[in-house]
Amino acid sequence: MSVRIGVIGTGAIGKEHMNRVKNRLSGAKITAVTDVDPAAAKQVLDELGIEAAIYPDDQALIDAEEVDAIFVTSIGPAHEATVRKAIEAGKYVFCEKPLSVTAKGCKAIMQDEMEYGKRIVQVGFMRQFDTGYEQLKQAIDSKLIGEPLMVKCAHRAPEVDAAYTTDMAITDTLIHEINILHWLLADNYVSVQVLYPRKNKHALPHLRDPQVILLETESGALIQAEVSVNIKYGYDIQCEIVGEEGIVSLPETESITLRHNGKQSTDVLQDWKVRFQDAYDKEIQVFINQVAKQEALQGPSSWEGYVAAVTSDACVKAQESGQREPIELEEMPSFYRAEEAEAQLM
Ligand code: NAP
């Protein structure tokens, strides 16, 4: 069976995902799309050479007979309502981050999903499918370095446009570290503080950049995360985990080593789409495969969307207060525990 996918929001990432379904992945096709601007949706279909129906809104697309599963790639504030409609219709959803812009919204989605009785929502935290992070996870879980004590990581981008504001360093950028470190360490966050070093001269007047975010976990592990979004030299993701008996670091991206003119060098990537291309491919392929089998989804869950929302709210509060702010999560419903998810497979 080819999974028939409806895409809600045909902007930058929506188009990327449509392209990968058509040209790089197997077992699915795009059969329907909708966007605030139907003409823009039509243009994307034409550019990609995809024949699909254009629907006036999310509800009409969700209700369409030729749609088995939904991609939610609209803007963040629109996600919650659409995901809830999809669950109500009993259709699988892949939702780009954020699952909802509020923790309350994420809780409402979890409630709906639990009432439905099977995990049918996957959140677009693609780093969990990145080979380098998978290797870090294996090393941590197998206790190769003992218990993790400290993490030093960085999320660096060459530049951002004028619409990028100080809080987006958390909600758009750090959000990926928030998710991946929670997954890697399997440890909840308990507090956060945000510090602002000397400002980068390339940052626009309204933007605080760089930022240093200090997170503490339940076990006492300390995380120092740098966000720099005007750093010019490239798109660079770093992560080093210091354990009791060793250190593991995210591998550098593949590049030839060039010896030339008395220098030895390797390339630094410039574009996030390229850095995580394989991870995006894999997250969507896994989603397609599980939908095809009508299984409970195993990828990043609504619970992880909730954890990210609560943590990101506390980080934004810490940006504003300059204080150490608590991060208070509710207890994880058993529905989202790994064992329960496996049981839903039966
Ligand atoms: P974008 O280029 O602005 O695309 C969003 C599209 O959705 C636009 O075409 C927009 O139309 C449309 N839209 C807005 N509300 C809608 C609604 N209610 N129904 C249907 N369409 C709607 O943004 P983007 O960069 O693709 O980002 C989309 C989402 O993906 C965001 O939540 C973002 O955080 C996430 N994202 C995730 C990653 C990742 O690494 N996982 C990377 C990039 C983006 P108008 O332009 O006419 O408003």
XYZ file of C-alpha atoms and ligand atoms in Angstrom:
394
model
C 0.000 0.000 0.000
C 1.226 3.483 -0.847
C 0.463 5.875 2.022
C -1.522 8.833 0.707
C -0.329 12.029 2.337
C -2.047 15.399 2.680
C 0.213 18.396 3.368
C -1.057 21.369 5.367
C 1.239 24.340 4.715
C 3.316 24.313 1.529
C 5.992 26.804 2.676
C 9.699 26.091 3.078
C 9.693 22.850 5.064
C 6.390 21.631 3.585
C 7.944 21.820 0.134
C 11.112 20.079 1.361
C 9.094 17.179 2.772
C 6.968 16.914 -0.377
C 10.134 16.766 -2.436
C 11.648 14.019 -0.293
C 8.436 11.947 -0.448
C 8.385 12.255 -4.223
C 12.076 11.888 -5.002
C 13.946 10.165 -2.194
C 11.599 8.041 -0.079
C 9.406 5.043 -0.814
C 5.932 3.833 0.080
C 4.052 7.136 -0.046
C 2.745 9.810 -2.359
C 1.392 13.323 -1.903
C -2.290 13.302 -2.829
C -3.589 16.544 -1.292
C -2.356 19.935 -0.146
C -3.716 23.084 1.421
C -2.193 26.455 2.223
C -3.482 29.896 3.222
C -2.494 30.851 -0.296
C -3.847 28.233 -2.763
C -1.943 29.854 -5.640
C 1.321 29.340 -3.750
C 0.330 25.707 -3.111
C -0.348 25.245 -6.812
C 3.030 26.730 -7.678
C 4.791 24.307 -5.310
C 2.950 21.355 -6.870
C 3.944 22.558 -10.351
C 7.578 23.088 -9.361
C 7.801 19.600 -7.891
C 5.794 17.991 -10.685
C 3.262 16.545 -8.239
C -0.389 16.027 -9.118
C -2.502 16.474 -6.009
C -5.839 17.985 -5.040
C -5.799 21.462 -3.482
C -8.216 21.824 -0.576
C -9.547 25.093 0.854
C -8.538 24.362 4.462
C -7.162 21.794 6.894
C -10.533 20.255 7.812
C -11.473 19.614 4.184
C -8.076 18.000 3.556
C -8.253 15.862 6.697
C -11.732 14.647 5.724
C -10.664 13.781 2.164
C -11.016 10.115 1.268
C -7.678 10.072 -0.592
C -5.728 11.098 2.526
C -4.387 8.449 4.947
C -1.938 10.634 6.860
C -1.247 14.316 7.377
C 1.891 16.454 7.379
C 1.404 19.608 9.445
C 3.930 22.093 8.094
C 2.004 25.315 8.603
C 3.217 28.044 10.984
C 3.565 27.069 14.662
C 0.420 28.794 16.028
C -1.751 26.804 13.572
C -0.426 23.349 14.540
C -2.507 22.537 17.630
C -5.944 22.959 16.042
C -4.970 20.959 12.955
C -3.383 18.098 14.903
C -6.489 17.817 17.089
C -8.740 17.671 14.019
C -6.551 14.930 12.527
C -6.708 12.845 15.720
C -10.461 13.276 15.809
C -10.614 11.922 12.272
C -8.333 9.028 13.301
C -5.613 9.994 10.827
C -1.891 9.728 11.497
C -0.096 13.077 11.817
C 3.485 14.129 11.330
C 3.648 17.606 12.890
C 6.627 19.905 12.532
C 7.810 21.487 15.744
C 6.296 23.080 17.743
C 3.491 20.628 18.447
C 1.695 23.611 19.967
C 2.933 27.039 20.965
C 1.642 26.435 24.511
C 2.116 23.620 27.014
C -1.663 23.677 27.511
C -2.136 22.992 23.800
C 0.289 20.049 23.944
C -1.625 18.620 26.899
C -4.899 18.887 24.983
C -3.313 16.971 22.090
C -2.023 14.261 24.462
C -5.485 13.966 26.002
C -7.057 13.512 22.557
C -4.425 10.967 21.537
C -4.835 8.953 24.737
C -8.591 8.927 24.251
C -8.024 7.712 20.701
C -5.972 4.900 22.269
C -2.967 4.679 19.958
C 0.030 6.905 19.310
C -0.711 8.497 15.950
C 1.244 11.753 16.318
C 4.947 12.153 15.504
C 6.673 15.485 16.154
C 9.377 16.708 13.766
C 12.365 16.449 16.075
C 14.543 15.009 13.329
C 17.833 15.018 15.220
C 16.802 11.727 16.869
C 17.284 10.205 13.392
C 20.732 11.732 12.808
C 23.442 9.070 12.712
C 25.816 11.090 14.902
C 23.225 11.612 17.634
C 22.188 7.938 17.384
C 25.827 7.014 18.084
C 25.927 9.370 21.079
C 22.723 7.784 22.407
C 24.208 4.298 22.074
C 27.370 5.372 23.871
C 25.400 6.933 26.737
C 22.901 4.079 27.089
C 25.673 1.470 27.110
C 27.437 3.457 29.893
C 30.574 3.724 27.775
C 31.496 6.947 29.610
C 29.748 6.172 32.901
C 26.936 8.513 33.899
C 26.784 11.810 31.968
C 27.802 14.765 34.147
C 28.073 17.753 31.823
C 27.140 18.713 28.280
C 28.665 21.464 26.185
C 26.836 22.175 22.965
C 26.471 24.881 20.348
C 23.920 25.772 17.677
C 25.523 28.236 15.296
C 24.173 29.822 12.126
C 25.832 32.312 9.756
C 23.011 34.866 9.854
C 19.291 35.382 10.429
C 16.797 37.761 8.874
C 15.296 40.833 10.546
C 12.177 38.921 11.628
C 14.279 36.766 13.995
C 13.796 38.006 17.576
C 15.614 37.272 20.838
C 13.019 34.723 22.049
C 13.366 32.808 18.759
C 16.874 31.823 19.865
C 14.893 29.543 22.196
C 11.659 28.758 20.358
C 13.173 28.240 16.897
C 16.811 27.375 17.537
C 17.513 25.942 20.998
C 14.274 23.928 20.778
C 16.231 21.244 18.891
C 18.869 21.031 21.659
C 16.081 20.950 24.261
C 14.602 17.893 22.583
C 17.762 16.044 21.656
C 19.480 16.440 25.034
C 16.344 15.302 26.864
C 16.305 12.229 24.614
C 20.045 11.591 24.900
C 20.256 11.917 28.663
C 16.768 10.505 29.389
C 16.707 13.030 32.207
C 14.160 15.795 32.842
C 15.193 19.422 33.108
C 14.643 21.185 36.429
C 15.979 24.715 35.919
C 17.390 27.168 33.420
C 19.308 30.417 33.378
C 20.168 32.507 30.312
C 23.277 34.690 30.064
C 24.149 37.205 27.383
C 27.853 37.500 26.507
C 29.248 40.524 24.641
C 27.022 41.174 21.651
C 28.099 40.148 18.163
C 28.515 43.292 16.018
C 26.717 41.527 13.156
C 23.500 41.116 15.191
C 20.715 43.606 14.411
C 19.953 46.152 17.198
C 16.787 44.343 18.411
C 18.536 40.959 18.837
C 20.527 39.605 21.794
C 23.132 37.369 20.189
C 24.923 35.202 21.217
C 23.183 33.620 24.187
C 24.333 31.024 26.702
C 21.664 28.793 28.178
C 22.450 26.838 31.328
C 20.134 23.913 31.984
C 20.164 21.606 34.976
C 18.624 18.137 34.984
C 16.968 16.055 37.690
C 20.112 13.927 38.126
C 22.213 17.094 38.491
C 23.826 17.059 35.046
C 24.679 20.568 33.818
C 24.249 21.674 30.214
C 25.895 24.719 28.708
C 24.286 25.520 25.364
C 25.472 28.318 23.085
C 23.190 29.861 20.484
C 24.986 32.104 17.967
C 23.017 33.097 14.906
C 25.257 35.708 13.273
C 28.511 33.833 13.361
C 29.222 34.123 9.636
C 31.520 31.097 9.220
C 28.796 28.477 8.791
C 26.009 26.300 10.173
C 27.672 24.320 12.905
C 26.187 21.951 15.453
C 28.423 20.800 18.286
C 27.737 18.510 21.212
C 30.147 17.082 23.775
C 29.058 14.933 26.694
C 31.406 14.571 29.631
C 30.821 11.422 31.643
C 32.376 9.867 34.743
C 34.934 7.917 32.723
C 35.168 9.569 29.325
C 33.853 12.044 26.804
C 31.777 11.507 23.662
C 31.335 14.132 20.960
C 29.086 14.504 17.944
C 31.097 13.611 14.820
C 31.972 16.426 12.434
C 30.113 16.336 9.142
C 31.722 14.460 6.284
C 34.110 16.484 4.167
C 37.298 15.847 2.254
C 40.470 17.120 3.868
C 42.127 19.614 1.584
C 45.850 20.280 1.680
C 46.529 23.352 -0.423
C 48.698 26.453 -0.373
C 50.404 25.449 2.856
C 47.132 24.789 4.689
C 45.054 21.747 5.620
C 41.271 22.295 5.785
C 37.817 20.698 5.804
C 34.472 22.288 4.863
C 31.940 23.693 7.336
C 28.341 23.386 6.094
C 26.352 26.576 5.452
C 22.768 25.310 5.390
C 20.649 23.519 8.036
C 18.698 21.708 5.316
C 21.889 20.014 4.177
C 23.197 19.283 7.701
C 20.125 17.263 8.628
C 18.991 16.034 5.210
C 19.521 12.346 6.044
C 17.787 12.764 9.395
C 14.744 14.405 7.752
C 14.615 11.598 5.192
C 14.756 8.978 7.906
C 12.155 10.572 10.211
C 9.638 10.734 7.356
C 10.465 7.239 6.056
C 9.973 5.780 9.537
C 6.636 7.612 9.782
C 5.523 6.282 6.377
C 6.540 2.707 7.225
C 4.652 2.713 10.509
C 1.548 4.299 8.986
C 1.614 1.633 6.249
C 1.470 -1.032 8.958
C -1.096 0.975 10.968
C 1.249 0.678 13.952
C 1.470 2.889 17.022
C 4.143 5.457 16.163
C 7.549 5.136 17.828
C 9.159 8.436 16.797
C 9.226 11.666 18.858
C 5.888 11.756 20.656
C 3.342 14.329 21.774
C 4.886 13.966 25.243
C 8.200 15.154 23.809
C 6.342 18.063 22.206
C 4.994 18.903 25.681
C 8.436 18.669 27.346
C 9.858 20.991 24.690
C 7.014 23.484 25.178
C 7.359 23.621 28.986
C 11.150 23.895 28.782
C 11.086 26.525 26.090
C 8.573 28.635 28.092
C 10.909 28.515 31.112
C 13.906 29.458 28.930
C 12.068 32.496 27.534
C 11.119 33.490 31.093
C 14.776 33.144 32.088
C 15.803 35.315 29.135
C 13.540 38.054 30.458
C 14.180 37.697 34.204
C 17.915 37.014 34.136
C 17.179 34.620 36.995
C 17.378 30.867 37.332
C 13.867 29.681 36.506
C 12.327 26.339 37.493
C 11.143 23.871 34.844
C 8.142 21.976 36.129
C 6.823 19.033 34.169
C 3.759 17.013 34.971
C 4.240 13.281 35.363
C 4.578 11.432 32.053
C 1.388 9.467 31.308
C 2.151 5.735 31.106
C 0.676 5.834 27.578
C 3.903 7.527 26.427
C 6.344 5.166 28.134
C 8.406 3.031 25.751
C 6.979 -0.265 27.081
C 3.432 0.992 26.594
C 4.221 2.156 23.058
C 5.602 -1.308 22.303
C 2.443 -2.884 23.715
C 0.374 -0.697 21.371
C 2.205 -2.377 18.503
C 0.532 -5.701 19.336
P 6.814 28.949 6.094
O 7.790 28.938 4.972
O 6.243 30.238 6.561
O 5.632 27.964 5.672
C 4.427 27.852 6.367
C 3.321 27.771 5.337
O 2.104 27.427 5.975
C 3.095 29.085 4.593
O 2.899 28.823 3.231
C 1.825 29.615 5.258
O 1.078 30.455 4.411
C 1.089 28.322 5.523
N 0.066 28.386 6.558
C 0.006 29.163 7.659
N -1.082 28.881 8.386
C -1.761 27.904 7.698
C -2.963 27.207 7.912
N -3.729 27.453 8.985
N -3.339 26.266 7.005
C -2.576 26.016 5.933
N -1.415 26.667 5.677
C -1.010 27.586 6.547
O 7.435 28.269 7.377
P 8.450 27.024 7.445
O 9.821 27.520 7.581
O 8.120 26.053 6.378
O 8.036 26.417 8.861
C 6.854 25.696 9.067
C 6.922 24.961 10.388
O 7.991 24.022 10.325
C 7.219 25.859 11.588
O 6.501 25.424 12.690
C 8.719 25.692 11.797
O 9.089 25.868 13.143
C 8.906 24.257 11.376
N 10.261 23.992 10.876
C 10.938 22.955 11.400
C 12.221 22.707 10.984
C 12.989 21.561 11.557
O 14.207 21.600 11.508
N 12.354 20.547 12.071
C 12.817 23.508 9.998
C 12.071 24.540 9.452
C 10.789 24.780 9.900
P 1.359 32.051 4.475
O 2.807 32.237 4.152
O 0.461 32.586 3.428
O 1.030 32.480 5.865
